[in-house]
Coordinates of C-alpha atoms in Angstrom, one line a residue:
X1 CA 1.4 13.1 -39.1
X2 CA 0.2 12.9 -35.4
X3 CA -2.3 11.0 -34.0
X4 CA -4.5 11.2 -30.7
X5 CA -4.7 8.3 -28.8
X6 CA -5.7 7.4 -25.4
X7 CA -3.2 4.9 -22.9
X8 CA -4.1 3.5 -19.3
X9 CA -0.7 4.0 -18.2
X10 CA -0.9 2.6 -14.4
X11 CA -4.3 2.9 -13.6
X12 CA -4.5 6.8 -14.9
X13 CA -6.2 7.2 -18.2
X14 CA -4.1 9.6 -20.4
X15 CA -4.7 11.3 -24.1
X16 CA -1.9 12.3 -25.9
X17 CA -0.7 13.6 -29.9
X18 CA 2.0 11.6 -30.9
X19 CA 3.5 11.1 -34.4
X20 CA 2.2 7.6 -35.8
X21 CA 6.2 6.8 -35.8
X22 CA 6.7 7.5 -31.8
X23 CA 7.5 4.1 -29.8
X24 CA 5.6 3.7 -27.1
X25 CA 9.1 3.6 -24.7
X26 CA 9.3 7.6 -26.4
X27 CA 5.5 8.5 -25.9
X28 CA 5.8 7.0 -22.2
X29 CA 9.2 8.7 -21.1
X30 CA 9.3 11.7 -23.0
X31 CA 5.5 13.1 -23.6
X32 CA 3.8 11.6 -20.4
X33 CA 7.0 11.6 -17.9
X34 CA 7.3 8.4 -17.1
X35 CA 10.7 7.4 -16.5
X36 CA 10.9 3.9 -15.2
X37 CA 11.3 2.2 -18.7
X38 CA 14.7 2.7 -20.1
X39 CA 16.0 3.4 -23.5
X40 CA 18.9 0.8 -23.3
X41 CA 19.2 -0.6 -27.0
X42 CA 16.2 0.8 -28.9
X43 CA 16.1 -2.5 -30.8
X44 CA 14.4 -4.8 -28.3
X45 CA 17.4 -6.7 -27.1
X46 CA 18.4 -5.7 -23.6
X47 CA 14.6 -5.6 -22.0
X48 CA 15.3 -2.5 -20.4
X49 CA 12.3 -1.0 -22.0
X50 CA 10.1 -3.8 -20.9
X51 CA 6.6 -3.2 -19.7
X52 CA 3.5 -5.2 -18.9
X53 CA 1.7 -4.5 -22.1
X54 CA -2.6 -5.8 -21.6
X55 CA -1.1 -7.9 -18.5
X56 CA 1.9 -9.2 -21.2
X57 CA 5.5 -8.1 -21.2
X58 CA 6.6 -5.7 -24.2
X59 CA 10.1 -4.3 -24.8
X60 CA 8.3 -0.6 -25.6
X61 CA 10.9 0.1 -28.0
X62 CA 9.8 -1.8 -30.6
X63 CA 6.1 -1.2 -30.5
X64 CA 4.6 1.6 -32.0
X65 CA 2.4 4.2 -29.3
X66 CA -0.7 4.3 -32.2
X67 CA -1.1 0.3 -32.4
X68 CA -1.2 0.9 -28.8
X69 CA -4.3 2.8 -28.6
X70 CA -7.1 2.0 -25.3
X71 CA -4.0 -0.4 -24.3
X72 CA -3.1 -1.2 -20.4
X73 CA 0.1 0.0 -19.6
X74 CA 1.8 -0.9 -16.4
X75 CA 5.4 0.5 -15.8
X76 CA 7.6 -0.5 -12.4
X77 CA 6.4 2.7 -11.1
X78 CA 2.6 1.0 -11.7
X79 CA 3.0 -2.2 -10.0
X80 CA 3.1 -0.8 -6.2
X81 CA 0.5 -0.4 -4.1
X82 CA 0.4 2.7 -2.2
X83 CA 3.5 2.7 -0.6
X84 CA 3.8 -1.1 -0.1
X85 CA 6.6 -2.5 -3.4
X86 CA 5.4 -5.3 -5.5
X87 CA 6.2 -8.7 -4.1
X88 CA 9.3 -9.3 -7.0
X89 CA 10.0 -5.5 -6.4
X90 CA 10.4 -6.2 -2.3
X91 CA 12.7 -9.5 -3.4
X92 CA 14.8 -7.4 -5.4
X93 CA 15.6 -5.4 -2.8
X94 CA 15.5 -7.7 0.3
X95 CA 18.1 -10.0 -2.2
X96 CA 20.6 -7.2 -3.5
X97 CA 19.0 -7.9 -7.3
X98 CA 20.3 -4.8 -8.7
X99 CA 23.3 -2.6 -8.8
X100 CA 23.2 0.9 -10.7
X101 CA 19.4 -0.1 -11.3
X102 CA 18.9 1.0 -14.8
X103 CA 17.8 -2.6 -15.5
X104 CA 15.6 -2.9 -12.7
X105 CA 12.6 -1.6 -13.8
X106 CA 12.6 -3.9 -17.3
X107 CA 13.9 -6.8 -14.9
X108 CA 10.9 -5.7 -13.0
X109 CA 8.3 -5.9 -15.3
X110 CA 9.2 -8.7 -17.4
X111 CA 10.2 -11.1 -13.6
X112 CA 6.3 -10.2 -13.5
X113 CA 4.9 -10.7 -16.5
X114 CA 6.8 -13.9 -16.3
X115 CA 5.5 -15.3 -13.3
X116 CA 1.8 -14.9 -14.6
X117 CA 3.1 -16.9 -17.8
X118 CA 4.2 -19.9 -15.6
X119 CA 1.2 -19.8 -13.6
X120 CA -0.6 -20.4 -16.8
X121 CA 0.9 -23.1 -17.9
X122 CA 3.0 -21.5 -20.4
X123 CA 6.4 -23.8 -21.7
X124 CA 9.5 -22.5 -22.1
X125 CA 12.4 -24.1 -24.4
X126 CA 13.8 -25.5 -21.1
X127 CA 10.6 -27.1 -20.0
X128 CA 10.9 -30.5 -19.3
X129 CA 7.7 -32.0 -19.3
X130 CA 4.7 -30.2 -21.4
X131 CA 2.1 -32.3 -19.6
X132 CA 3.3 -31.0 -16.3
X133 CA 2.7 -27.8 -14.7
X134 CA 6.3 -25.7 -14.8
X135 CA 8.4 -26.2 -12.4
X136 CA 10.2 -22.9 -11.7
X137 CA 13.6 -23.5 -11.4
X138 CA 16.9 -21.8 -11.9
X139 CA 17.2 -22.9 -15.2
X140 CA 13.4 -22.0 -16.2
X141 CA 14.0 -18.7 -14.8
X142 CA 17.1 -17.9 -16.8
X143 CA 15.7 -18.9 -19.7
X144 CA 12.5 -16.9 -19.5
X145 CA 14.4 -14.1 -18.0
X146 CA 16.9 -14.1 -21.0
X147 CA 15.9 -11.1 -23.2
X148 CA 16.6 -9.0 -20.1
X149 CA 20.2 -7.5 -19.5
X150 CA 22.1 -6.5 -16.7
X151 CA 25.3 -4.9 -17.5
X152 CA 26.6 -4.7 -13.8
X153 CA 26.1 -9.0 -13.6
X154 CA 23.5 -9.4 -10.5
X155 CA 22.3 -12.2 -12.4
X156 CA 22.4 -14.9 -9.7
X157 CA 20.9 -12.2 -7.3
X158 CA 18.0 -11.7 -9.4
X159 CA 17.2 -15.1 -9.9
X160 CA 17.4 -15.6 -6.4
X161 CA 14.6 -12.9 -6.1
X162 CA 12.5 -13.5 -8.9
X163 CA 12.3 -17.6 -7.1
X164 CA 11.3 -15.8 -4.0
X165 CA 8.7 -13.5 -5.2
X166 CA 7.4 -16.7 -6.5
X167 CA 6.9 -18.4 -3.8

Protein backbone atom coordinates (compact mmCIF):
# COMPACT_ATOMS: atom_id res chain seq x y z
CA UNK A 1 0.00 0.00 0.00
CA UNK A 2 1.69 3.42 -0.81
CA UNK A 3 1.50 6.42 0.84
CA UNK A 4 1.96 10.22 -0.10
CA UNK A 5 3.98 12.09 2.11
CA UNK A 6 5.75 15.24 2.04
CA UNK A 7 9.91 15.54 3.36
CA UNK A 8 12.06 18.82 3.69
CA UNK A 9 15.02 17.14 2.55
CA UNK A 10 17.79 20.04 2.71
CA UNK A 11 15.85 22.98 2.61
CA UNK A 12 13.72 21.66 -0.70
CA UNK A 13 10.31 20.58 0.07
CA UNK A 14 9.57 17.25 -1.69
CA UNK A 15 6.25 14.94 -2.17
CA UNK A 16 6.74 11.50 -2.90
CA UNK A 17 4.52 7.71 -3.04
CA UNK A 18 6.28 5.43 -1.09
CA UNK A 19 5.19 2.03 0.27
CA UNK A 20 4.35 2.41 4.17
CA UNK A 21 7.34 -0.32 4.56
CA UNK A 22 10.17 2.00 2.55
CA UNK A 23 12.96 3.30 5.15
CA UNK A 24 13.55 6.51 4.87
CA UNK A 25 17.59 5.76 3.85
CA UNK A 26 15.48 3.80 0.58
CA UNK A 27 12.94 6.78 0.01
CA UNK A 28 16.02 9.28 0.29
CA UNK A 29 18.63 7.43 -2.08
CA UNK A 30 16.53 5.61 -4.28
CA UNK A 31 13.07 7.71 -5.05
CA UNK A 32 14.48 11.38 -4.45
CA UNK A 33 18.33 10.78 -5.52
CA UNK A 34 19.95 11.56 -2.79
CA UNK A 35 23.09 9.70 -2.37
CA UNK A 36 25.06 10.88 0.57
CA UNK A 37 23.52 8.51 3.19
CA UNK A 38 24.79 4.98 2.76
CA UNK A 39 23.27 1.61 3.04
CA UNK A 40 26.12 0.10 5.10
CA UNK A 41 24.25 -2.44 7.54
CA UNK A 42 20.55 -1.78 7.06
CA UNK A 43 20.16 -2.63 10.78
CA UNK A 44 21.34 0.63 12.39
CA UNK A 45 24.73 -0.40 13.49
CA UNK A 46 27.45 1.14 11.42
CA UNK A 47 25.83 4.97 11.26
CA UNK A 48 26.49 5.08 7.71
CA UNK A 49 22.90 5.99 7.09
CA UNK A 50 22.99 8.69 9.65
CA UNK A 51 21.15 11.88 9.10
CA UNK A 52 20.11 14.96 11.03
CA UNK A 53 16.53 13.94 11.53
CA UNK A 54 14.17 17.52 13.05
CA UNK A 55 17.94 18.83 14.02
CA UNK A 56 18.63 15.08 15.72
CA UNK A 57 20.77 12.32 14.33
CA UNK A 58 18.84 9.13 12.81
CA UNK A 59 20.52 6.06 11.29
CA UNK A 60 17.71 6.27 8.25
CA UNK A 61 17.64 2.68 8.02
CA UNK A 62 15.76 1.91 10.66
CA UNK A 63 13.09 4.51 10.50
CA UNK A 64 10.21 4.25 8.40
CA UNK A 65 9.77 7.29 5.42
CA UNK A 66 5.60 7.45 6.48
CA UNK A 67 6.39 8.21 10.36
CA UNK A 68 8.57 10.62 8.78
CA UNK A 69 5.94 12.68 7.20
CA UNK A 70 6.46 17.11 7.30
CA UNK A 71 9.94 15.93 8.95
CA UNK A 72 13.38 18.04 8.39
CA UNK A 73 15.80 16.15 6.64
CA UNK A 74 19.30 17.30 6.35
CA UNK A 75 21.77 14.93 4.54
CA UNK A 76 25.87 15.87 4.24
CA UNK A 77 25.03 17.12 0.95
CA UNK A 78 22.37 19.66 3.08
CA UNK A 79 24.75 20.95 5.55
CA UNK A 80 26.94 23.31 3.13
CA UNK A 81 26.37 26.58 2.34
CA UNK A 82 26.65 27.52 -1.14
CA UNK A 83 29.92 26.42 -1.94
CA UNK A 84 31.51 27.12 1.46
CA UNK A 85 31.72 23.03 3.47
CA UNK A 86 30.24 22.83 6.94
CA UNK A 87 32.77 23.66 9.62
CA UNK A 88 33.14 19.55 10.77
CA UNK A 89 32.91 18.91 6.90
CA UNK A 90 36.14 21.58 6.22
CA UNK A 91 37.96 19.60 9.55
CA UNK A 92 37.47 16.49 7.89
CA UNK A 93 39.18 17.39 5.18
CA UNK A 94 41.78 19.97 6.41
CA UNK A 95 42.61 16.71 9.01
CA UNK A 96 42.66 13.61 6.52
CA UNK A 97 39.26 12.27 8.49
CA UNK A 98 38.38 9.87 5.87
CA UNK A 99 39.77 7.39 3.51
CA UNK A 100 37.41 5.68 0.78
CA UNK A 101 34.71 8.12 2.23
CA UNK A 102 31.67 5.89 2.32
CA UNK A 103 31.46 6.72 6.10
CA UNK A 104 31.95 10.26 5.71
CA UNK A 105 28.71 11.47 5.21
CA UNK A 106 27.11 9.38 8.40
CA UNK A 107 30.37 10.56 10.25
CA UNK A 108 29.28 13.83 8.99
CA UNK A 109 25.98 14.11 10.13
CA UNK A 110 26.05 12.36 13.33
CA UNK A 111 29.86 14.65 14.32
CA UNK A 112 27.04 17.39 13.86
CA UNK A 113 24.18 16.38 15.38
CA UNK A 114 26.60 15.56 18.22
CA UNK A 115 28.04 18.82 18.78
CA UNK A 116 24.45 20.48 19.12
CA UNK A 117 23.90 17.63 21.82
CA UNK A 118 26.89 18.78 23.89
CA UNK A 119 26.17 22.26 23.58
CA UNK A 120 22.95 21.49 25.24
CA UNK A 121 24.05 20.05 28.01
CA UNK A 122 23.38 16.56 27.06
CA UNK A 123 25.56 13.59 29.26
CA UNK A 124 27.07 10.86 27.80
CA UNK A 125 28.02 7.51 29.68
CA UNK A 126 31.54 8.97 29.87
CA UNK A 127 30.54 12.25 31.36
CA UNK A 128 32.20 13.02 34.40
CA UNK A 129 30.39 15.41 36.13
CA UNK A 130 26.45 15.92 35.36
CA UNK A 131 26.43 19.28 37.13
CA UNK A 132 29.08 20.50 34.77
CA UNK A 133 28.77 21.57 31.32
CA UNK A 134 30.64 18.66 28.97
CA UNK A 135 33.78 18.85 28.54
CA UNK A 136 34.57 17.62 25.00
CA UNK A 137 37.29 15.54 25.11
CA UNK A 138 38.72 12.52 23.34
CA UNK A 139 37.10 10.16 25.33
CA UNK A 140 33.56 12.15 25.12
CA UNK A 141 33.96 12.22 21.56
CA UNK A 142 34.48 8.49 21.07
CA UNK A 143 31.96 7.63 23.04
CA UNK A 144 29.33 9.77 21.41
CA UNK A 145 30.73 9.05 18.06
CA UNK A 146 30.57 5.17 18.76
CA UNK A 147 27.54 3.93 16.67
CA UNK A 148 29.51 5.30 13.66
CA UNK A 149 31.97 2.96 11.70
CA UNK A 150 34.84 3.35 9.72
CA UNK A 151 36.04 0.34 8.04
CA UNK A 152 39.33 1.92 6.67
CA UNK A 153 40.37 3.03 10.66
CA UNK A 154 40.64 7.06 10.43
CA UNK A 155 39.39 7.01 13.75
CA UNK A 156 42.08 9.15 15.47
CA UNK A 157 41.78 11.51 12.44
CA UNK A 158 38.24 12.04 12.88
CA UNK A 159 38.35 12.75 16.30
CA UNK A 160 40.96 15.10 15.68
CA UNK A 161 38.46 16.94 13.31
CA UNK A 162 35.33 16.57 15.01
CA UNK A 163 37.56 18.53 18.30
CA UNK A 164 38.33 21.09 15.80
CA UNK A 165 35.09 21.79 14.28
CA UNK A 166 34.23 22.29 17.82
CA UNK A 167 36.21 24.78 18.60
Amino acid sequence: MDSEITLRVDGRRETLSVDTRTTLLDALRERLGVTSPKKGCDHGQCGACTVLLDGRRATSCLTFAVANEHSEVVTAEGLAEKDEPHPVQQALLDNDGFQCGYCTPGQVCSAVGMLDEVKSGWPSYVTDDLEEPVELDEDEIRERMSGNLCRCGAYANIVTAIREAAE
